[in-house]
């Protein structure tokens, strides 16, 4: 039975729940892990995470479907992506099957915090790992902690889906051949100053171009980007410094297999922006956030879909994927994992 919370008014923020999952890596091996009611962490003042930002994370959600089941969406892909992040950051991989089971166990331990169907709210799941032992020389830590916290979050769009205004940024999100394609905490630290400045200037997000030439569209500080052409084709940027969004990969499959759209993953020159009829950001939090206006250094590019509501193609795409997540559309095999 869900807790009696005002689900629709919840922010996208942290609320302490019943239990978190914790596992420790020491002497070359992971322990068995456990659920804990202790939501605080005690580490050395010289811990690897504090000295050299040795940390990565994931994000996914648990939902209540139309028929009352509690499910999460494609946790195996989060496990795989976190494994990639760990390998790049010289951190020990938490076994992918154990990752998925830990997600299930943590949701079960906090089952009353899973919002009811139709509330628009979800249970956000945050797996993360960090270097916990002392490191003073520049090298990987010897010990690590893997944790999963959960927190109920309200609907991303309160009062309906509204298009946002973004700007093309002069700063870079990630370097070529760097860490742009993994979910490292340091990537997000890099974007904080720029997103604060964007908000001060009246923009919802920064749209980053490729760091080498500042010519090709890549992604925003926290989401991949989708475009729709005049002839109804879905186009998304391709680059080795873009985070491989699970939502984007899922939307591409839905576009091809459910909506029978043509899809292109390719380099997108910023000179093409004026030719698209729809644009949106995609990610776990909102699925798709439509963009109504892009500011390119004083040149306003107004998407034909406008600032009042999302365009028809991305709206249909968003509705189809959320339908799969919520149980009103048939899901591809293995996409939806029931919490039993």
Short mmCIF file of C-alpha atoms in Angstrom, two decimals:
data_model
loop_
_atom_site.label_atom_id
_atom_site.label_comp_id
_atom_site.label_asym_id
_atom_site.label_seq_id
_atom_site.Cartn_x
_atom_site.Cartn_y
_atom_site.Cartn_z
CA UNK A 1 0.00 0.00 0.00
CA UNK A 2 1.42 3.36 -1.05
CA UNK A 3 2.08 5.99 1.59
CA UNK A 4 -0.36 8.86 1.90
CA UNK A 5 1.70 11.56 0.22
CA UNK A 6 0.65 14.43 -2.04
CA UNK A 7 2.26 12.69 -5.01
CA UNK A 8 1.43 15.36 -7.60
CA UNK A 9 3.09 18.07 -5.49
CA UNK A 10 6.34 16.22 -4.81
CA UNK A 11 9.42 17.99 -6.21
CA UNK A 12 12.16 16.25 -8.17
CA UNK A 13 14.18 16.04 -4.95
CA UNK A 14 15.43 13.77 -2.19
CA UNK A 15 13.26 12.28 0.55
CA UNK A 16 14.65 9.76 3.03
CA UNK A 17 12.93 6.38 2.65
CA UNK A 18 13.04 3.08 4.55
CA UNK A 19 16.24 1.44 3.37
CA UNK A 20 19.20 1.81 1.06
CA UNK A 21 21.44 -0.90 -0.37
CA UNK A 22 25.16 -0.93 0.40
CA UNK A 23 28.04 -3.20 -0.66
CA UNK A 24 31.75 -2.74 0.02
CA UNK A 25 34.78 -3.70 -2.08
CA UNK A 26 37.84 -4.59 -0.03
CA UNK A 27 40.89 -6.85 -0.56
CA UNK A 28 39.93 -7.39 -4.18
CA UNK A 29 36.34 -8.59 -3.69
CA UNK A 30 32.80 -7.37 -3.12
CA UNK A 31 31.04 -8.40 0.08
CA UNK A 32 27.52 -9.83 -0.07
CA UNK A 33 25.86 -6.42 0.38
CA UNK A 34 22.93 -5.56 2.61
CA UNK A 35 19.93 -3.29 3.03
CA UNK A 36 20.46 -0.62 5.67
CA UNK A 37 18.35 1.95 7.50
CA UNK A 38 21.44 4.14 7.92
CA UNK A 39 21.31 6.83 5.22
CA UNK A 40 24.60 8.48 6.20
CA UNK A 41 28.10 7.64 4.96
CA UNK A 42 31.35 7.82 6.94
CA UNK A 43 34.59 7.81 4.94
CA UNK A 44 38.18 8.94 5.31
CA UNK A 45 38.89 12.63 4.84
CA UNK A 46 41.37 11.46 2.19
CA UNK A 47 38.92 9.16 0.34
CA UNK A 48 39.45 8.77 -3.38
CA UNK A 49 36.07 10.28 -4.14
CA UNK A 50 36.93 13.46 -2.20
CA UNK A 51 40.43 13.86 -3.62
CA UNK A 52 40.12 12.78 -7.24
CA UNK A 53 36.36 12.61 -7.96
CA UNK A 54 36.42 8.83 -8.39
CA UNK A 55 32.68 8.26 -8.61
CA UNK A 56 29.95 7.31 -11.09
CA UNK A 57 26.20 6.87 -10.89
CA UNK A 58 23.05 5.71 -12.65
CA UNK A 59 19.40 6.76 -12.64
CA UNK A 60 16.21 4.77 -13.29
CA UNK A 61 12.67 4.60 -11.97
CA UNK A 62 10.08 2.24 -10.53
CA UNK A 63 6.44 2.70 -11.55
CA UNK A 64 3.00 1.33 -10.79
CA UNK A 65 1.43 0.11 -14.04
CA UNK A 66 -2.21 0.35 -15.04
CA UNK A 67 -2.88 -3.20 -13.82
CA UNK A 68 -1.29 -2.52 -10.41
CA UNK A 69 2.12 -4.13 -10.95
CA UNK A 70 5.25 -2.41 -9.70
CA UNK A 71 7.99 -2.46 -12.33
CA UNK A 72 11.27 -0.86 -13.32
CA UNK A 73 12.44 -0.12 -16.84
CA UNK A 74 15.44 -1.83 -18.46
CA UNK A 75 17.69 -2.04 -15.34
CA UNK A 76 20.03 -4.38 -17.22
CA UNK A 77 21.10 -1.45 -19.41
CA UNK A 78 21.85 0.66 -16.34
CA UNK A 79 23.95 -2.21 -14.98
CA UNK A 80 25.86 -2.46 -18.26
CA UNK A 81 26.43 1.29 -18.54
CA UNK A 82 27.64 1.51 -14.95
CA UNK A 83 30.07 -1.33 -15.65
CA UNK A 84 31.46 0.73 -18.55
CA UNK A 85 31.77 3.79 -16.29
CA UNK A 86 33.60 1.78 -13.63
CA UNK A 87 36.07 0.31 -16.10
CA UNK A 88 36.93 3.77 -17.43
CA UNK A 89 37.42 5.19 -13.93
CA UNK A 90 39.53 2.22 -12.74
CA UNK A 91 36.83 1.15 -10.30
CA UNK A 92 35.79 -2.46 -9.70
CA UNK A 93 32.67 -3.49 -11.63
CA UNK A 94 29.73 -4.43 -9.45
CA UNK A 95 28.45 -7.62 -11.16
CA UNK A 96 25.59 -6.78 -13.52
CA UNK A 97 23.26 -9.53 -12.30
CA UNK A 98 23.81 -8.43 -8.71
CA UNK A 99 23.15 -4.82 -9.74
CA UNK A 100 19.72 -5.74 -11.13
CA UNK A 101 18.88 -7.85 -8.07
CA UNK A 102 19.97 -5.06 -5.73
CA UNK A 103 17.67 -2.63 -7.57
CA UNK A 104 14.76 -5.06 -7.16
CA UNK A 105 15.56 -5.65 -3.46
CA UNK A 106 15.83 -1.93 -2.72
CA UNK A 107 12.51 -1.15 -4.41
CA UNK A 108 10.84 -4.01 -2.49
CA UNK A 109 12.19 -2.61 0.79
CA UNK A 110 10.61 0.76 -0.03
CA UNK A 111 7.49 -0.50 -1.77
CA UNK A 112 5.12 1.95 -0.04
CA UNK A 113 7.07 4.83 -1.58
CA UNK A 114 6.20 3.70 -5.11
CA UNK A 115 3.50 6.18 -6.20
CA UNK A 116 0.10 4.91 -7.41
CA UNK A 117 -0.73 4.64 -11.11
CA UNK A 118 -2.00 7.87 -12.62
CA UNK A 119 -0.35 10.15 -10.05
CA UNK A 120 2.39 11.20 -12.47
CA UNK A 121 4.95 10.51 -9.73
CA UNK A 122 7.57 7.74 -9.70
CA UNK A 123 10.15 6.19 -7.42
CA UNK A 124 13.56 7.44 -8.58
CA UNK A 125 16.39 4.92 -8.13
CA UNK A 126 19.98 6.15 -7.82
CA UNK A 127 22.75 3.51 -7.87
CA UNK A 128 26.22 4.98 -7.36
CA UNK A 129 29.79 3.99 -6.51
CA UNK A 130 32.75 5.85 -5.08
CA UNK A 131 36.33 5.37 -3.94
CA UNK A 132 36.16 5.12 -0.14
CA UNK A 133 39.75 4.44 0.98
CA UNK A 134 42.44 7.08 1.50
CA UNK A 135 44.44 8.13 -1.57
CA UNK A 136 46.98 10.94 -1.54
CA UNK A 137 48.99 10.07 -4.65
CA UNK A 138 47.14 10.32 -7.95
CA UNK A 139 45.95 6.73 -8.37
CA UNK A 140 42.77 4.68 -7.94
CA UNK A 141 41.52 3.92 -4.44
CA UNK A 142 41.85 0.37 -3.05
CA UNK A 143 38.37 0.22 -1.51
CA UNK A 144 34.95 1.19 -2.89
CA UNK A 145 31.35 1.42 -1.83
CA UNK A 146 28.36 0.70 -4.09
CA UNK A 147 25.03 2.04 -2.88
CA UNK A 148 21.44 2.40 -4.09
CA UNK A 149 19.11 5.03 -2.68
CA UNK A 150 15.51 5.58 -3.71
CA UNK A 151 13.31 8.63 -3.38
CA UNK A 152 9.77 9.39 -4.60
CA UNK A 153 9.65 12.25 -7.10
CA UNK A 154 6.71 14.18 -8.47
CA UNK A 155 5.75 14.54 -12.13
CA UNK A 156 8.47 16.28 -14.12
CA UNK A 157 5.96 18.49 -15.92
CA UNK A 158 3.56 20.01 -13.39
CA UNK A 159 0.56 21.44 -15.21
CA UNK A 160 1.30 19.75 -18.52
CA UNK A 161 4.20 19.43 -20.95
CA UNK A 162 5.56 22.85 -21.86
CA UNK A 163 8.34 23.50 -24.40
CA UNK A 164 11.57 24.97 -23.08
CA UNK A 165 14.08 27.53 -24.32
CA UNK A 166 17.76 26.56 -24.61
CA UNK A 167 20.98 28.22 -25.73
CA UNK A 168 24.00 27.00 -27.65
CA UNK A 169 26.91 27.11 -25.23
CA UNK A 170 30.48 28.33 -25.73
CA UNK A 171 31.73 26.04 -22.96
CA UNK A 172 32.38 22.33 -23.41
CA UNK A 173 30.64 19.50 -21.56
CA UNK A 174 33.34 16.90 -22.24
CA UNK A 175 36.60 16.53 -24.13
CA UNK A 176 37.18 14.45 -27.29
CA UNK A 177 38.25 10.94 -26.25
CA UNK A 178 37.42 11.89 -22.66
CA UNK A 179 34.63 10.83 -20.31
CA UNK A 180 31.59 12.20 -22.14
CA UNK A 181 30.26 8.71 -22.89
CA UNK A 182 30.23 7.50 -19.27
CA UNK A 183 28.12 8.62 -16.33
CA UNK A 184 30.94 10.03 -14.23
CA UNK A 185 30.14 12.55 -11.51
CA UNK A 186 32.91 14.81 -12.81
CA UNK A 187 31.03 15.37 -16.10
CA UNK A 188 28.11 16.84 -14.19
CA UNK A 189 30.38 18.95 -11.98
CA UNK A 190 31.71 20.45 -15.23
CA UNK A 191 28.21 21.52 -16.25
CA UNK A 192 27.05 23.11 -12.96
CA UNK A 193 28.44 26.61 -13.47
CA UNK A 194 27.05 26.72 -17.00
CA UNK A 195 23.54 25.54 -16.06
CA UNK A 196 23.34 28.08 -13.21
CA UNK A 197 24.35 30.80 -15.66
CA UNK A 198 21.84 29.56 -18.24
CA UNK A 199 19.03 29.75 -15.70
CA UNK A 200 20.07 33.29 -14.72
CA UNK A 201 19.85 34.24 -18.40
CA UNK A 202 16.38 32.73 -18.85
CA UNK A 203 17.26 29.41 -20.49
CA UNK A 204 16.28 25.94 -19.28
CA UNK A 205 19.42 24.22 -20.58
CA UNK A 206 22.66 24.52 -22.53
CA UNK A 207 23.00 22.82 -25.89
CA UNK A 208 26.62 21.75 -26.31
CA UNK A 209 28.49 21.40 -29.60
CA UNK A 210 31.43 19.12 -30.28
CA UNK A 211 34.50 20.29 -28.31
CA UNK A 212 36.90 19.99 -31.25
CA UNK A 213 35.22 22.28 -33.77
CA UNK A 214 32.13 23.70 -32.00
CA UNK A 215 30.24 22.90 -35.20
CA UNK A 216 28.17 19.78 -34.49
CA UNK A 217 25.34 19.43 -31.98
CA UNK A 218 26.03 16.90 -29.22
CA UNK A 219 23.78 16.95 -26.12
CA UNK A 220 22.83 19.11 -23.14
CA UNK A 221 24.22 19.03 -19.61
CA UNK A 222 21.95 16.16 -18.63
CA UNK A 223 20.11 14.81 -21.66
CA UNK A 224 20.44 13.57 -25.23
CA UNK A 225 18.78 15.50 -28.08
CA UNK A 226 16.21 14.44 -30.69
CA UNK A 227 15.19 16.25 -33.89
CA UNK A 228 12.35 15.71 -36.35
CA UNK A 229 12.71 16.63 -40.04
CA UNK A 230 10.03 18.13 -42.28
CA UNK A 231 9.40 14.70 -43.81
CA UNK A 232 8.89 13.06 -40.40
CA UNK A 233 12.30 11.47 -39.90
CA UNK A 234 13.78 11.17 -36.37
CA UNK A 235 17.40 12.38 -36.25
CA UNK A 236 19.74 12.20 -33.26
CA UNK A 237 23.38 13.31 -32.94
CA UNK A 238 26.16 10.74 -33.18
CA UNK A 239 29.44 11.26 -31.34
CA UNK A 240 31.79 9.27 -29.11
CA UNK A 241 31.57 11.95 -26.40
CA UNK A 242 27.78 11.67 -25.91
CA UNK A 243 26.36 9.64 -23.02
CA UNK A 244 24.49 6.61 -24.42
CA UNK A 245 21.07 7.45 -22.98
CA UNK A 246 18.88 4.43 -22.23
CA UNK A 247 15.81 6.56 -22.89
CA UNK A 248 17.18 7.62 -26.30
CA UNK A 249 17.97 4.03 -27.27
CA UNK A 250 14.47 3.01 -26.22
CA UNK A 251 12.86 5.88 -28.14
CA UNK A 252 14.79 4.94 -31.30
CA UNK A 253 13.45 1.38 -31.05
CA UNK A 254 9.91 2.69 -30.47
CA UNK A 255 10.22 5.08 -33.43
CA UNK A 256 11.33 2.27 -35.76
CA UNK A 257 9.24 -0.65 -34.54
CA UNK A 258 6.07 0.96 -33.16
CA UNK A 259 5.69 4.16 -35.21
CA UNK A 260 7.49 2.88 -38.35
CA UNK A 261 9.59 6.02 -38.62
CA UNK A 262 12.87 6.37 -40.41
CA UNK A 263 15.67 7.08 -37.91
CA UNK A 264 19.12 8.57 -38.50
CA UNK A 265 21.99 8.71 -36.01
CA UNK A 266 24.52 11.06 -37.55
CA UNK A 267 26.53 14.23 -37.12
CA UNK A 268 24.25 17.28 -37.08
CA UNK A 269 25.76 20.60 -38.10
CA UNK A 270 24.32 23.51 -36.11
CA UNK A 271 23.50 25.20 -39.43
CA UNK A 272 20.77 22.55 -39.82
CA UNK A 273 18.85 23.63 -36.71
CA UNK A 274 16.61 26.02 -38.63
CA UNK A 275 15.47 23.17 -40.90
CA UNK A 276 13.99 20.89 -38.20
CA UNK A 277 10.30 21.07 -37.29
CA UNK A 278 10.60 19.58 -33.79
CA UNK A 279 13.32 19.23 -31.17
CA UNK A 280 13.40 17.71 -27.70
CA UNK A 281 15.63 16.53 -24.89
CA UNK A 282 15.30 12.93 -23.72
CA UNK A 283 16.22 11.28 -20.45
CA UNK A 284 14.95 9.33 -17.45
CA UNK A 285 13.37 12.30 -15.67
CA UNK A 286 11.04 13.67 -18.35
CA UNK A 287 11.26 11.03 -21.14
CA UNK A 288 11.03 13.89 -23.68
CA UNK A 289 11.13 17.63 -22.94
CA UNK A 290 10.13 19.56 -26.08
CA UNK A 291 12.22 22.55 -27.12
CA UNK A 292 10.44 25.56 -28.57
CA UNK A 293 13.33 27.97 -29.04
CA UNK A 294 17.11 27.69 -29.48
CA UNK A 295 19.27 30.80 -29.00
CA UNK A 296 22.46 30.69 -31.06
CA UNK A 297 24.38 33.70 -29.77
CA UNK A 298 21.52 36.14 -30.31
CA UNK A 299 19.97 34.40 -33.30
CA UNK A 300 16.60 32.98 -32.21
CA UNK A 301 15.70 29.71 -33.90
CA UNK A 302 11.99 29.15 -33.33
CA UNK A 303 10.83 25.57 -33.80
CA UNK A 304 7.60 25.41 -35.84
CA UNK A 305 6.03 23.36 -33.01
CA UNK A 306 6.09 26.56 -30.91
CA UNK A 307 6.26 27.35 -27.20
CA UNK A 308 2.73 26.28 -26.23
CA UNK A 309 2.96 22.51 -26.56
CA UNK A 310 5.20 19.78 -27.90
CA UNK A 311 5.12 18.87 -31.58
CA UNK A 312 2.97 15.93 -32.75
CA UNK A 313 5.78 13.50 -33.59
CA UNK A 314 7.71 13.78 -30.32
CA UNK A 315 4.44 13.85 -28.37
CA UNK A 316 3.41 10.55 -29.95
CA UNK A 317 6.86 9.12 -29.32
CA UNK A 318 6.74 10.16 -25.66
CA UNK A 319 3.22 8.80 -25.19
CA UNK A 320 4.16 5.46 -26.73
CA UNK A 321 7.22 4.96 -24.54
CA UNK A 322 5.40 6.01 -21.36
CA UNK A 323 2.62 3.65 -22.40
CA UNK A 324 5.15 0.82 -22.52
CA UNK A 325 6.46 1.81 -19.11
CA UNK A 326 3.01 2.12 -17.57
CA UNK A 327 1.58 -1.04 -19.07
CA UNK A 328 -0.88 0.43 -21.57
CA UNK A 329 1.30 -0.60 -24.55
CA UNK A 330 2.84 -4.03 -25.07
CA UNK A 331 6.51 -3.92 -24.07
CA UNK A 332 9.36 -5.52 -26.01
CA UNK A 333 10.70 -8.66 -24.36
CA UNK A 334 12.75 -7.92 -21.23
CA UNK A 335 12.15 -4.17 -21.10
CA UNK A 336 9.87 -4.14 -18.06
CA UNK A 337 10.99 -5.98 -14.91
CA UNK A 338 8.29 -6.68 -12.34
CA UNK A 339 9.13 -6.20 -8.66
CA UNK A 340 7.60 -9.28 -6.99
#
